[in-house]
mmCIF file with all atom_site columns, C-alpha atoms in Angstrom:
data_model
loop_
_atom_site.group_PDB
_atom_site.id
_atom_site.type_symbol
_atom_site.label_atom_id
_atom_site.label_alt_id
_atom_site.label_comp_id
_atom_site.label_asym_id
_atom_site.label_entity_id
_atom_site.label_seq_id
_atom_site.pdbx_PDB_ins_code
_atom_site.Cartn_x
_atom_site.Cartn_y
_atom_site.Cartn_z
_atom_site.occupancy
_atom_site.B_iso_or_equiv
_atom_site.pdbx_formal_charge
_atom_site.auth_seq_id
_atom_site.auth_comp_id
_atom_site.auth_asym_id
_atom_site.auth_atom_id
_atom_site.pdbx_PDB_model_num
ATOM 1   C CA . UNK A 1 1   ? 0.000   0.000   0.000   1.00 60.00 ? 1   UNK A CA 1
ATOM 2   C CA . UNK A 1 2   ? 1.345   3.419   -0.951  1.00 80.00 ? 2   UNK A CA 1
ATOM 3   C CA . UNK A 1 3   ? 1.241   5.784   2.002   1.00 92.00 ? 3   UNK A CA 1
ATOM 4   C CA . UNK A 1 4   ? 0.154   9.385   1.569   1.00 95.00 ? 4   UNK A CA 1
ATOM 5   C CA . UNK A 1 5   ? 2.556   11.119  3.957   1.00 97.00 ? 5   UNK A CA 1
ATOM 6   C CA . UNK A 1 6   ? 0.724   14.447  3.871   1.00 97.00 ? 6   UNK A CA 1
ATOM 7   C CA . UNK A 1 7   ? -2.465  12.613  4.923   1.00 97.00 ? 7   UNK A CA 1
ATOM 8   C CA . UNK A 1 8   ? -0.469  11.096  7.801   1.00 97.00 ? 8   UNK A CA 1
ATOM 9   C CA . UNK A 1 9   ? 0.523   14.657  8.730   1.00 98.00 ? 9   UNK A CA 1
ATOM 10  C CA . UNK A 1 10  ? -3.141  15.754  8.600   1.00 97.00 ? 10  UNK A CA 1
ATOM 11  C CA . UNK A 1 11  ? -4.001  12.933  11.013  1.00 97.00 ? 11  UNK A CA 1
ATOM 12  C CA . UNK A 1 12  ? -1.116  13.897  13.300  1.00 98.00 ? 12  UNK A CA 1
ATOM 13  C CA . UNK A 1 13  ? -2.395  17.497  13.381  1.00 97.00 ? 13  UNK A CA 1
ATOM 14  C CA . UNK A 1 14  ? -6.033  16.580  13.972  1.00 96.00 ? 14  UNK A CA 1
ATOM 15  C CA . UNK A 1 15  ? -5.263  13.948  16.620  1.00 96.00 ? 15  UNK A CA 1
ATOM 16  C CA . UNK A 1 16  ? -2.617  15.917  18.505  1.00 96.00 ? 16  UNK A CA 1
ATOM 17  C CA . UNK A 1 17  ? -5.001  16.912  21.302  1.00 95.00 ? 17  UNK A CA 1
ATOM 18  C CA . UNK A 1 18  ? -5.587  13.198  22.041  1.00 96.00 ? 18  UNK A CA 1
ATOM 19  C CA . UNK A 1 19  ? -1.929  12.914  23.096  1.00 96.00 ? 19  UNK A CA 1
ATOM 20  C CA . UNK A 1 20  ? -2.865  14.876  26.237  1.00 95.00 ? 20  UNK A CA 1
ATOM 21  C CA . UNK A 1 21  ? 0.460   16.674  26.167  1.00 95.00 ? 21  UNK A CA 1
ATOM 22  C CA . UNK A 1 22  ? 0.595   19.855  28.208  1.00 94.00 ? 22  UNK A CA 1
ATOM 23  C CA . UNK A 1 23  ? 2.877   22.830  28.656  1.00 91.00 ? 23  UNK A CA 1
ATOM 24  C CA . UNK A 1 24  ? 4.172   21.011  31.763  1.00 93.00 ? 24  UNK A CA 1
ATOM 25  C CA . UNK A 1 25  ? 5.438   17.871  29.972  1.00 93.00 ? 25  UNK A CA 1
ATOM 26  C CA . UNK A 1 26  ? 9.148   17.492  29.270  1.00 91.00 ? 26  UNK A CA 1
ATOM 27  C CA . UNK A 1 27  ? 10.861  16.703  25.979  1.00 91.00 ? 27  UNK A CA 1
ATOM 28  C CA . UNK A 1 28  ? 11.014  12.976  26.688  1.00 93.00 ? 28  UNK A CA 1
ATOM 29  C CA . UNK A 1 29  ? 7.220   12.808  27.086  1.00 95.00 ? 29  UNK A CA 1
ATOM 30  C CA . UNK A 1 30  ? 6.736   14.452  23.689  1.00 95.00 ? 30  UNK A CA 1
ATOM 31  C CA . UNK A 1 31  ? 9.148   12.025  22.034  1.00 95.00 ? 31  UNK A CA 1
ATOM 32  C CA . UNK A 1 32  ? 7.678   8.892   23.580  1.00 96.00 ? 32  UNK A CA 1
ATOM 33  C CA . UNK A 1 33  ? 4.060   9.954   22.987  1.00 97.00 ? 33  UNK A CA 1
ATOM 34  C CA . UNK A 1 34  ? 4.658   10.821  19.330  1.00 97.00 ? 34  UNK A CA 1
ATOM 35  C CA . UNK A 1 35  ? 6.568   7.596   18.644  1.00 97.00 ? 35  UNK A CA 1
ATOM 36  C CA . UNK A 1 36  ? 3.800   5.619   20.350  1.00 97.00 ? 36  UNK A CA 1
ATOM 37  C CA . UNK A 1 37  ? 1.185   7.389   18.175  1.00 98.00 ? 37  UNK A CA 1
ATOM 38  C CA . UNK A 1 38  ? 2.978   6.434   14.961  1.00 98.00 ? 38  UNK A CA 1
ATOM 39  C CA . UNK A 1 39  ? 3.588   2.899   16.258  1.00 97.00 ? 39  UNK A CA 1
ATOM 40  C CA . UNK A 1 40  ? -0.145  2.420   16.907  1.00 97.00 ? 40  UNK A CA 1
ATOM 41  C CA . UNK A 1 41  ? -0.966  3.969   13.537  1.00 97.00 ? 41  UNK A CA 1
ATOM 42  C CA . UNK A 1 42  ? 1.328   1.460   11.814  1.00 96.00 ? 42  UNK A CA 1
ATOM 43  C CA . UNK A 1 43  ? -0.406  -1.398  13.635  1.00 96.00 ? 43  UNK A CA 1
ATOM 44  C CA . UNK A 1 44  ? -3.842  -0.076  12.663  1.00 96.00 ? 44  UNK A CA 1
ATOM 45  C CA . UNK A 1 45  ? -2.731  0.051   9.025   1.00 95.00 ? 45  UNK A CA 1
ATOM 46  C CA . UNK A 1 46  ? -1.676  -3.606  9.234   1.00 93.00 ? 46  UNK A CA 1
ATOM 47  C CA . UNK A 1 47  ? 2.090   -3.169  9.504   1.00 94.00 ? 47  UNK A CA 1
ATOM 48  C CA . UNK A 1 48  ? 4.435   -4.513  12.167  1.00 92.00 ? 48  UNK A CA 1
ATOM 49  C CA . UNK A 1 49  ? 6.080   -1.638  14.067  1.00 94.00 ? 49  UNK A CA 1
ATOM 50  C CA . UNK A 1 50  ? 9.418   -1.919  15.884  1.00 93.00 ? 50  UNK A CA 1
ATOM 51  C CA . UNK A 1 51  ? 11.129  0.675   18.096  1.00 92.00 ? 51  UNK A CA 1
ATOM 52  C CA . UNK A 1 52  ? 14.911  1.094   18.255  1.00 87.00 ? 52  UNK A CA 1
ATOM 53  C CA . UNK A 1 53  ? 15.116  -1.251  15.268  1.00 78.00 ? 53  UNK A CA 1
ATOM 54  C CA . UNK A 1 54  ? 18.541  -2.087  13.783  1.00 77.00 ? 54  UNK A CA 1
ATOM 55  C CA . UNK A 1 55  ? 17.440  -4.387  10.900  1.00 73.00 ? 55  UNK A CA 1
ATOM 56  C CA . UNK A 1 56  ? 19.007  -7.401  12.612  1.00 68.00 ? 56  UNK A CA 1
ATOM 57  C CA . UNK A 1 57  ? 22.051  -5.404  13.661  1.00 66.00 ? 57  UNK A CA 1
ATOM 58  C CA . UNK A 1 58  ? 23.047  -4.146  10.190  1.00 69.00 ? 58  UNK A CA 1
ATOM 59  C CA . UNK A 1 59  ? 21.958  -0.494  10.702  1.00 73.00 ? 59  UNK A CA 1
ATOM 60  C CA . UNK A 1 60  ? 22.255  2.012   13.521  1.00 78.00 ? 60  UNK A CA 1
ATOM 61  C CA . UNK A 1 61  ? 19.187  2.144   15.728  1.00 84.00 ? 61  UNK A CA 1
ATOM 62  C CA . UNK A 1 62  ? 16.086  3.745   14.211  1.00 90.00 ? 62  UNK A CA 1
ATOM 63  C CA . UNK A 1 63  ? 13.437  5.252   16.519  1.00 93.00 ? 63  UNK A CA 1
ATOM 64  C CA . UNK A 1 64  ? 10.561  3.475   14.747  1.00 95.00 ? 64  UNK A CA 1
ATOM 65  C CA . UNK A 1 65  ? 10.132  1.237   11.726  1.00 94.00 ? 65  UNK A CA 1
ATOM 66  C CA . UNK A 1 66  ? 7.125   -0.346  10.022  1.00 96.00 ? 66  UNK A CA 1
ATOM 67  C CA . UNK A 1 67  ? 7.551   -3.693  8.244   1.00 93.00 ? 67  UNK A CA 1
ATOM 68  C CA . UNK A 1 68  ? 5.283   -5.853  6.112   1.00 92.00 ? 68  UNK A CA 1
ATOM 69  C CA . UNK A 1 69  ? 5.332   -9.425  4.781   1.00 82.00 ? 69  UNK A CA 1
ATOM 70  C CA . UNK A 1 70  ? 7.175   -11.212 7.542   1.00 69.00 ? 70  UNK A CA 1
ATOM 71  C CA . UNK A 1 71  ? 7.784   -14.939 7.904   1.00 69.00 ? 71  UNK A CA 1
ATOM 72  C CA . UNK A 1 72  ? 10.082  -17.209 9.891   1.00 66.00 ? 72  UNK A CA 1
ATOM 73  C CA . UNK A 1 73  ? 13.118  -15.879 7.998   1.00 66.00 ? 73  UNK A CA 1
ATOM 74  C CA . UNK A 1 74  ? 12.364  -12.208 8.710   1.00 65.00 ? 74  UNK A CA 1
ATOM 75  C CA . UNK A 1 75  ? 10.632  -9.217  7.187   1.00 69.00 ? 75  UNK A CA 1
ATOM 76  C CA . UNK A 1 76  ? 10.836  -8.371  3.501   1.00 74.00 ? 76  UNK A CA 1
ATOM 77  C CA . UNK A 1 77  ? 9.155   -4.988  3.025   1.00 90.00 ? 77  UNK A CA 1
ATOM 78  C CA . UNK A 1 78  ? 10.633  -1.984  4.867   1.00 91.00 ? 78  UNK A CA 1
ATOM 79  C CA . UNK A 1 79  ? 7.689   0.407   4.745   1.00 95.00 ? 79  UNK A CA 1
ATOM 80  C CA . UNK A 1 80  ? 8.660   3.311   7.034   1.00 96.00 ? 80  UNK A CA 1
ATOM 81  C CA . UNK A 1 81  ? 11.552  4.705   9.079   1.00 95.00 ? 81  UNK A CA 1
ATOM 82  C CA . UNK A 1 82  ? 10.690  7.468   11.597  1.00 97.00 ? 82  UNK A CA 1
ATOM 83  C CA . UNK A 1 83  ? 13.124  9.563   13.636  1.00 97.00 ? 83  UNK A CA 1
ATOM 84  C CA . UNK A 1 84  ? 12.066  11.964  16.431  1.00 97.00 ? 84  UNK A CA 1
ATOM 85  C CA . UNK A 1 85  ? 14.615  14.485  17.761  1.00 95.00 ? 85  UNK A CA 1
ATOM 86  C CA . UNK A 1 86  ? 14.283  17.146  20.467  1.00 91.00 ? 86  UNK A CA 1
ATOM 87  C CA . UNK A 1 87  ? 17.809  18.557  20.548  1.00 90.00 ? 87  UNK A CA 1
ATOM 88  C CA . UNK A 1 88  ? 18.717  21.401  18.190  1.00 91.00 ? 88  UNK A CA 1
ATOM 89  C CA . UNK A 1 89  ? 22.300  20.168  17.824  1.00 92.00 ? 89  UNK A CA 1
ATOM 90  C CA . UNK A 1 90  ? 21.177  16.809  16.407  1.00 94.00 ? 90  UNK A CA 1
ATOM 91  C CA . UNK A 1 91  ? 19.093  18.068  13.479  1.00 94.00 ? 91  UNK A CA 1
ATOM 92  C CA . UNK A 1 92  ? 21.756  17.315  10.828  1.00 94.00 ? 92  UNK A CA 1
ATOM 93  C CA . UNK A 1 93  ? 22.428  13.909  12.385  1.00 95.00 ? 93  UNK A CA 1
ATOM 94  C CA . UNK A 1 94  ? 18.702  13.172  12.091  1.00 95.00 ? 94  UNK A CA 1
ATOM 95  C CA . UNK A 1 95  ? 18.756  14.002  8.373   1.00 96.00 ? 95  UNK A CA 1
ATOM 96  C CA . UNK A 1 96  ? 21.779  11.736  7.971   1.00 94.00 ? 96  UNK A CA 1
ATOM 97  C CA . UNK A 1 97  ? 19.970  8.863   9.729   1.00 93.00 ? 97  UNK A CA 1
ATOM 98  C CA . UNK A 1 98  ? 16.971  9.258   7.426   1.00 95.00 ? 98  UNK A CA 1
ATOM 99  C CA . UNK A 1 99  ? 18.837  9.657   4.134   1.00 93.00 ? 99  UNK A CA 1
ATOM 100 C CA . UNK A 1 100 ? 22.052  7.648   4.665   1.00 89.00 ? 100 UNK A CA 1
ATOM 101 C CA . UNK A 1 101 ? 23.161  4.910   2.312   1.00 87.00 ? 101 UNK A CA 1
ATOM 102 C CA . UNK A 1 102 ? 22.128  1.554   3.712   1.00 85.00 ? 102 UNK A CA 1
ATOM 103 C CA . UNK A 1 103 ? 21.599  -2.004  2.672   1.00 84.00 ? 103 UNK A CA 1
ATOM 104 C CA . UNK A 1 104 ? 17.866  -2.078  3.426   1.00 85.00 ? 104 UNK A CA 1
ATOM 105 C CA . UNK A 1 105 ? 16.083  1.050   2.148   1.00 90.00 ? 105 UNK A CA 1
ATOM 106 C CA . UNK A 1 106 ? 12.664  2.130   3.441   1.00 93.00 ? 106 UNK A CA 1
ATOM 107 C CA . UNK A 1 107 ? 9.864   3.112   1.084   1.00 94.00 ? 107 UNK A CA 1
ATOM 108 C CA . UNK A 1 108 ? 9.051   6.147   3.267   1.00 96.00 ? 108 UNK A CA 1
ATOM 109 C CA . UNK A 1 109 ? 10.811  8.208   5.935   1.00 97.00 ? 109 UNK A CA 1
ATOM 110 C CA . UNK A 1 110 ? 9.474   10.696  8.482   1.00 98.00 ? 110 UNK A CA 1
ATOM 111 C CA . UNK A 1 111 ? 11.648  13.032  10.537  1.00 97.00 ? 111 UNK A CA 1
ATOM 112 C CA . UNK A 1 112 ? 10.189  15.108  13.383  1.00 97.00 ? 112 UNK A CA 1
ATOM 113 C CA . UNK A 1 113 ? 12.619  17.721  14.719  1.00 96.00 ? 113 UNK A CA 1
ATOM 114 C CA . UNK A 1 114 ? 12.646  20.697  17.044  1.00 93.00 ? 114 UNK A CA 1
ATOM 115 C CA . UNK A 1 115 ? 14.472  23.630  15.432  1.00 93.00 ? 115 UNK A CA 1
ATOM 116 C CA . UNK A 1 116 ? 15.390  27.113  16.630  1.00 90.00 ? 116 UNK A CA 1
ATOM 117 C CA . UNK A 1 117 ? 13.898  29.168  13.778  1.00 90.00 ? 117 UNK A CA 1
ATOM 118 C CA . UNK A 1 118 ? 12.328  29.197  10.344  1.00 90.00 ? 118 UNK A CA 1
ATOM 119 C CA . UNK A 1 119 ? 15.753  30.208  8.977   1.00 92.00 ? 119 UNK A CA 1
ATOM 120 C CA . UNK A 1 120 ? 17.164  26.938  10.331  1.00 93.00 ? 120 UNK A CA 1
ATOM 121 C CA . UNK A 1 121 ? 14.288  25.062  8.680   1.00 94.00 ? 121 UNK A CA 1
ATOM 122 C CA . UNK A 1 122 ? 15.345  26.495  5.323   1.00 94.00 ? 122 UNK A CA 1
ATOM 123 C CA . UNK A 1 123 ? 18.994  25.496  5.896   1.00 95.00 ? 123 UNK A CA 1
ATOM 124 C CA . UNK A 1 124 ? 17.952  21.941  6.790   1.00 96.00 ? 124 UNK A CA 1
ATOM 125 C CA . UNK A 1 125 ? 15.580  21.738  3.834   1.00 95.00 ? 125 UNK A CA 1
ATOM 126 C CA . UNK A 1 126 ? 18.436  22.608  1.451   1.00 93.00 ? 126 UNK A CA 1
ATOM 127 C CA . UNK A 1 127 ? 20.538  19.830  3.017   1.00 94.00 ? 127 UNK A CA 1
ATOM 128 C CA . UNK A 1 128 ? 17.618  17.392  2.851   1.00 94.00 ? 128 UNK A CA 1
ATOM 129 C CA . UNK A 1 129 ? 16.996  18.004  -0.852  1.00 91.00 ? 129 UNK A CA 1
ATOM 130 C CA . UNK A 1 130 ? 20.707  17.349  -1.506  1.00 91.00 ? 130 UNK A CA 1
ATOM 131 C CA . UNK A 1 131 ? 20.743  14.142  0.592   1.00 91.00 ? 131 UNK A CA 1
ATOM 132 C CA . UNK A 1 132 ? 17.337  12.724  -0.313  1.00 89.00 ? 132 UNK A CA 1
ATOM 133 C CA . UNK A 1 133 ? 17.352  9.599   -2.463  1.00 88.00 ? 133 UNK A CA 1
ATOM 134 C CA . UNK A 1 134 ? 14.247  8.174   -0.762  1.00 90.00 ? 134 UNK A CA 1
ATOM 135 C CA . UNK A 1 135 ? 11.184  8.268   -3.016  1.00 90.00 ? 135 UNK A CA 1
ATOM 136 C CA . UNK A 1 136 ? 8.873   9.578   -0.298  1.00 94.00 ? 136 UNK A CA 1
ATOM 137 C CA . UNK A 1 137 ? 9.967   11.642  2.731   1.00 95.00 ? 137 UNK A CA 1
ATOM 138 C CA . UNK A 1 138 ? 8.179   13.855  5.239   1.00 97.00 ? 138 UNK A CA 1
ATOM 139 C CA . UNK A 1 139 ? 10.094  16.326  7.382   1.00 97.00 ? 139 UNK A CA 1
ATOM 140 C CA . UNK A 1 140 ? 8.216   17.907  10.287  1.00 97.00 ? 140 UNK A CA 1
ATOM 141 C CA . UNK A 1 141 ? 9.902   20.892  11.931  1.00 97.00 ? 141 UNK A CA 1
ATOM 142 C CA . UNK A 1 142 ? 8.607   22.343  15.216  1.00 95.00 ? 142 UNK A CA 1
ATOM 143 C CA . UNK A 1 143 ? 9.643   25.915  15.979  1.00 93.00 ? 143 UNK A CA 1
ATOM 144 C CA . UNK A 1 144 ? 8.657   28.969  17.990  1.00 86.00 ? 144 UNK A CA 1
ATOM 145 C CA . UNK A 1 145 ? 7.724   31.606  15.443  1.00 73.00 ? 145 UNK A CA 1
ATOM 146 C CA . UNK A 1 146 ? 6.465   34.247  17.854  1.00 67.00 ? 146 UNK A CA 1
ATOM 147 C CA . UNK A 1 147 ? 9.690   34.699  19.785  1.00 65.00 ? 147 UNK A CA 1
ATOM 148 C CA . UNK A 1 148 ? 7.619   34.777  22.962  1.00 65.00 ? 148 UNK A CA 1
ATOM 149 C CA . UNK A 1 149 ? 9.091   33.122  26.004  1.00 66.00 ? 149 UNK A CA 1
ATOM 150 C CA . UNK A 1 150 ? 6.616   30.258  26.059  1.00 68.00 ? 150 UNK A CA 1
ATOM 151 C CA . UNK A 1 151 ? 6.923   26.634  27.036  1.00 69.00 ? 151 UNK A CA 1
ATOM 152 C CA . UNK A 1 152 ? 6.075   25.051  23.664  1.00 80.00 ? 152 UNK A CA 1
ATOM 153 C CA . UNK A 1 153 ? 6.666   25.304  19.938  1.00 89.00 ? 153 UNK A CA 1
ATOM 154 C CA . UNK A 1 154 ? 3.811   27.117  18.215  1.00 89.00 ? 154 UNK A CA 1
ATOM 155 C CA . UNK A 1 155 ? 4.440   26.418  14.517  1.00 94.00 ? 155 UNK A CA 1
ATOM 156 C CA . UNK A 1 156 ? 4.842   23.066  12.812  1.00 96.00 ? 156 UNK A CA 1
ATOM 157 C CA . UNK A 1 157 ? 6.139   23.033  9.226   1.00 97.00 ? 157 UNK A CA 1
ATOM 158 C CA . UNK A 1 158 ? 5.719   19.867  7.165   1.00 97.00 ? 158 UNK A CA 1
ATOM 159 C CA . UNK A 1 159 ? 7.673   19.339  3.947   1.00 97.00 ? 159 UNK A CA 1
ATOM 160 C CA . UNK A 1 160 ? 6.868   16.425  1.671   1.00 96.00 ? 160 UNK A CA 1
ATOM 161 C CA . UNK A 1 161 ? 9.886   15.499  -0.459  1.00 94.00 ? 161 UNK A CA 1
ATOM 162 C CA . UNK A 1 162 ? 9.427   13.174  -3.409  1.00 90.00 ? 162 UNK A CA 1
ATOM 163 C CA . UNK A 1 163 ? 12.517  11.937  -5.228  1.00 87.00 ? 163 UNK A CA 1
ATOM 164 C CA . UNK A 1 164 ? 12.493  10.870  -8.861  1.00 79.00 ? 164 UNK A CA 1
ATOM 165 C CA . UNK A 1 165 ? 15.854  12.033  -10.253 1.00 71.00 ? 165 UNK A CA 1
ATOM 166 C CA . UNK A 1 166 ? 15.156  15.387  -8.569  1.00 76.00 ? 166 UNK A CA 1
ATOM 167 C CA . UNK A 1 167 ? 13.325  16.375  -5.411  1.00 78.00 ? 167 UNK A CA 1
ATOM 168 C CA . UNK A 1 168 ? 9.841   17.934  -5.487  1.00 85.00 ? 168 UNK A CA 1
ATOM 169 C CA . UNK A 1 169 ? 8.715   19.661  -2.300  1.00 89.00 ? 169 UNK A CA 1
ATOM 170 C CA . UNK A 1 170 ? 5.218   20.391  -0.958  1.00 93.00 ? 170 UNK A CA 1
ATOM 171 C CA . UNK A 1 171 ? 4.579   22.308  2.271   1.00 96.00 ? 171 UNK A CA 1
ATOM 172 C CA . UNK A 1 172 ? 1.907   22.625  4.979   1.00 97.00 ? 172 UNK A CA 1
ATOM 173 C CA . UNK A 1 173 ? 1.978   24.653  8.188   1.00 96.00 ? 173 UNK A CA 1
ATOM 174 C CA . UNK A 1 174 ? 0.069   23.878  11.379  1.00 96.00 ? 174 UNK A CA 1
ATOM 175 C CA . UNK A 1 175 ? -0.115  25.868  14.577  1.00 95.00 ? 175 UNK A CA 1
ATOM 176 C CA . UNK A 1 176 ? -0.079  24.880  18.240  1.00 93.00 ? 176 UNK A CA 1
ATOM 177 C CA . UNK A 1 177 ? -2.228  26.500  20.914  1.00 91.00 ? 177 UNK A CA 1
ATOM 178 C CA . UNK A 1 178 ? -2.858  25.630  24.519  1.00 90.00 ? 178 UNK A CA 1
ATOM 179 C CA . UNK A 1 179 ? -6.190  25.535  26.261  1.00 91.00 ? 179 UNK A CA 1
ATOM 180 C CA . UNK A 1 180 ? -5.822  25.367  30.026  1.00 92.00 ? 180 UNK A CA 1
ATOM 181 C CA . UNK A 1 181 ? -2.312  24.008  29.435  1.00 91.00 ? 181 UNK A CA 1
ATOM 182 C CA . UNK A 1 182 ? -3.263  21.168  27.035  1.00 94.00 ? 182 UNK A CA 1
ATOM 183 C CA . UNK A 1 183 ? -1.730  21.479  23.562  1.00 94.00 ? 183 UNK A CA 1
ATOM 184 C CA . UNK A 1 184 ? -3.822  21.453  20.391  1.00 95.00 ? 184 UNK A CA 1
ATOM 185 C CA . UNK A 1 185 ? -2.502  21.473  16.830  1.00 96.00 ? 185 UNK A CA 1
ATOM 186 C CA . UNK A 1 186 ? -4.573  22.965  14.029  1.00 95.00 ? 186 UNK A CA 1
ATOM 187 C CA . UNK A 1 187 ? -4.460  24.598  10.632  1.00 96.00 ? 187 UNK A CA 1
ATOM 188 C CA . UNK A 1 188 ? -4.939  28.359  10.308  1.00 88.00 ? 188 UNK A CA 1
ATOM 189 C CA . UNK A 1 189 ? -8.572  28.045  9.188   1.00 81.00 ? 189 UNK A CA 1
ATOM 190 C CA . UNK A 1 190 ? -9.386  25.937  12.279  1.00 73.00 ? 190 UNK A CA 1
ATOM 191 C CA . UNK A 1 191 ? -7.994  28.361  14.876  1.00 63.00 ? 191 UNK A CA 1
ATOM 192 C CA . UNK A 1 192 ? -11.326 29.934  15.857  1.00 55.00 ? 192 UNK A CA 1
ATOM 193 C CA . UNK A 1 193 ? -12.939 26.538  16.424  1.00 57.00 ? 193 UNK A CA 1
ATOM 194 C CA . UNK A 1 194 ? -10.092 25.477  18.764  1.00 53.00 ? 194 UNK A CA 1
ATOM 195 C CA . UNK A 1 195 ? -10.333 28.593  20.924  1.00 52.00 ? 195 UNK A CA 1
ATOM 196 C CA . UNK A 1 196 ? -14.094 28.253  21.572  1.00 51.00 ? 196 UNK A CA 1
#
């Protein structure tokens, strides 16, 4: 089954409030909750998800993978590789993990990263388009666009990269608000409905 990564992003945005993450949760809670969400999603779609997967020890650890068509000898279809990173200093390493040369290549990759600014997003996007040889990639960048001293990232930029001899890029932006401390993600046209 061909995944529509932008539809996966839409689901992530619309379901974010169900994570019950608040302004009081730490970085580790965000990471674990988001990985768990994508793990459950993979299961619901009929795939077999694995966390900290190394492809039988031949790759460095990957935060989450989805596999299909397994038997007693192993899994044959590497559907998805997801990486989730909180630390600003590891953004380039995350791109390298997603786009590195490897023996077993996933059909799709998703990277979710916290970044300092929209300028940094553009720098990373240039690197990603140079590195990307994966046919279908989704990069999700969380940043604080307002510059306010707040406890959470308020903008989420999603870039869908499709590689076929050159990289085509599509973009969506979602926003994060808090209601009584609980975080909600939404698109611009949904902001009024969230604040009611």
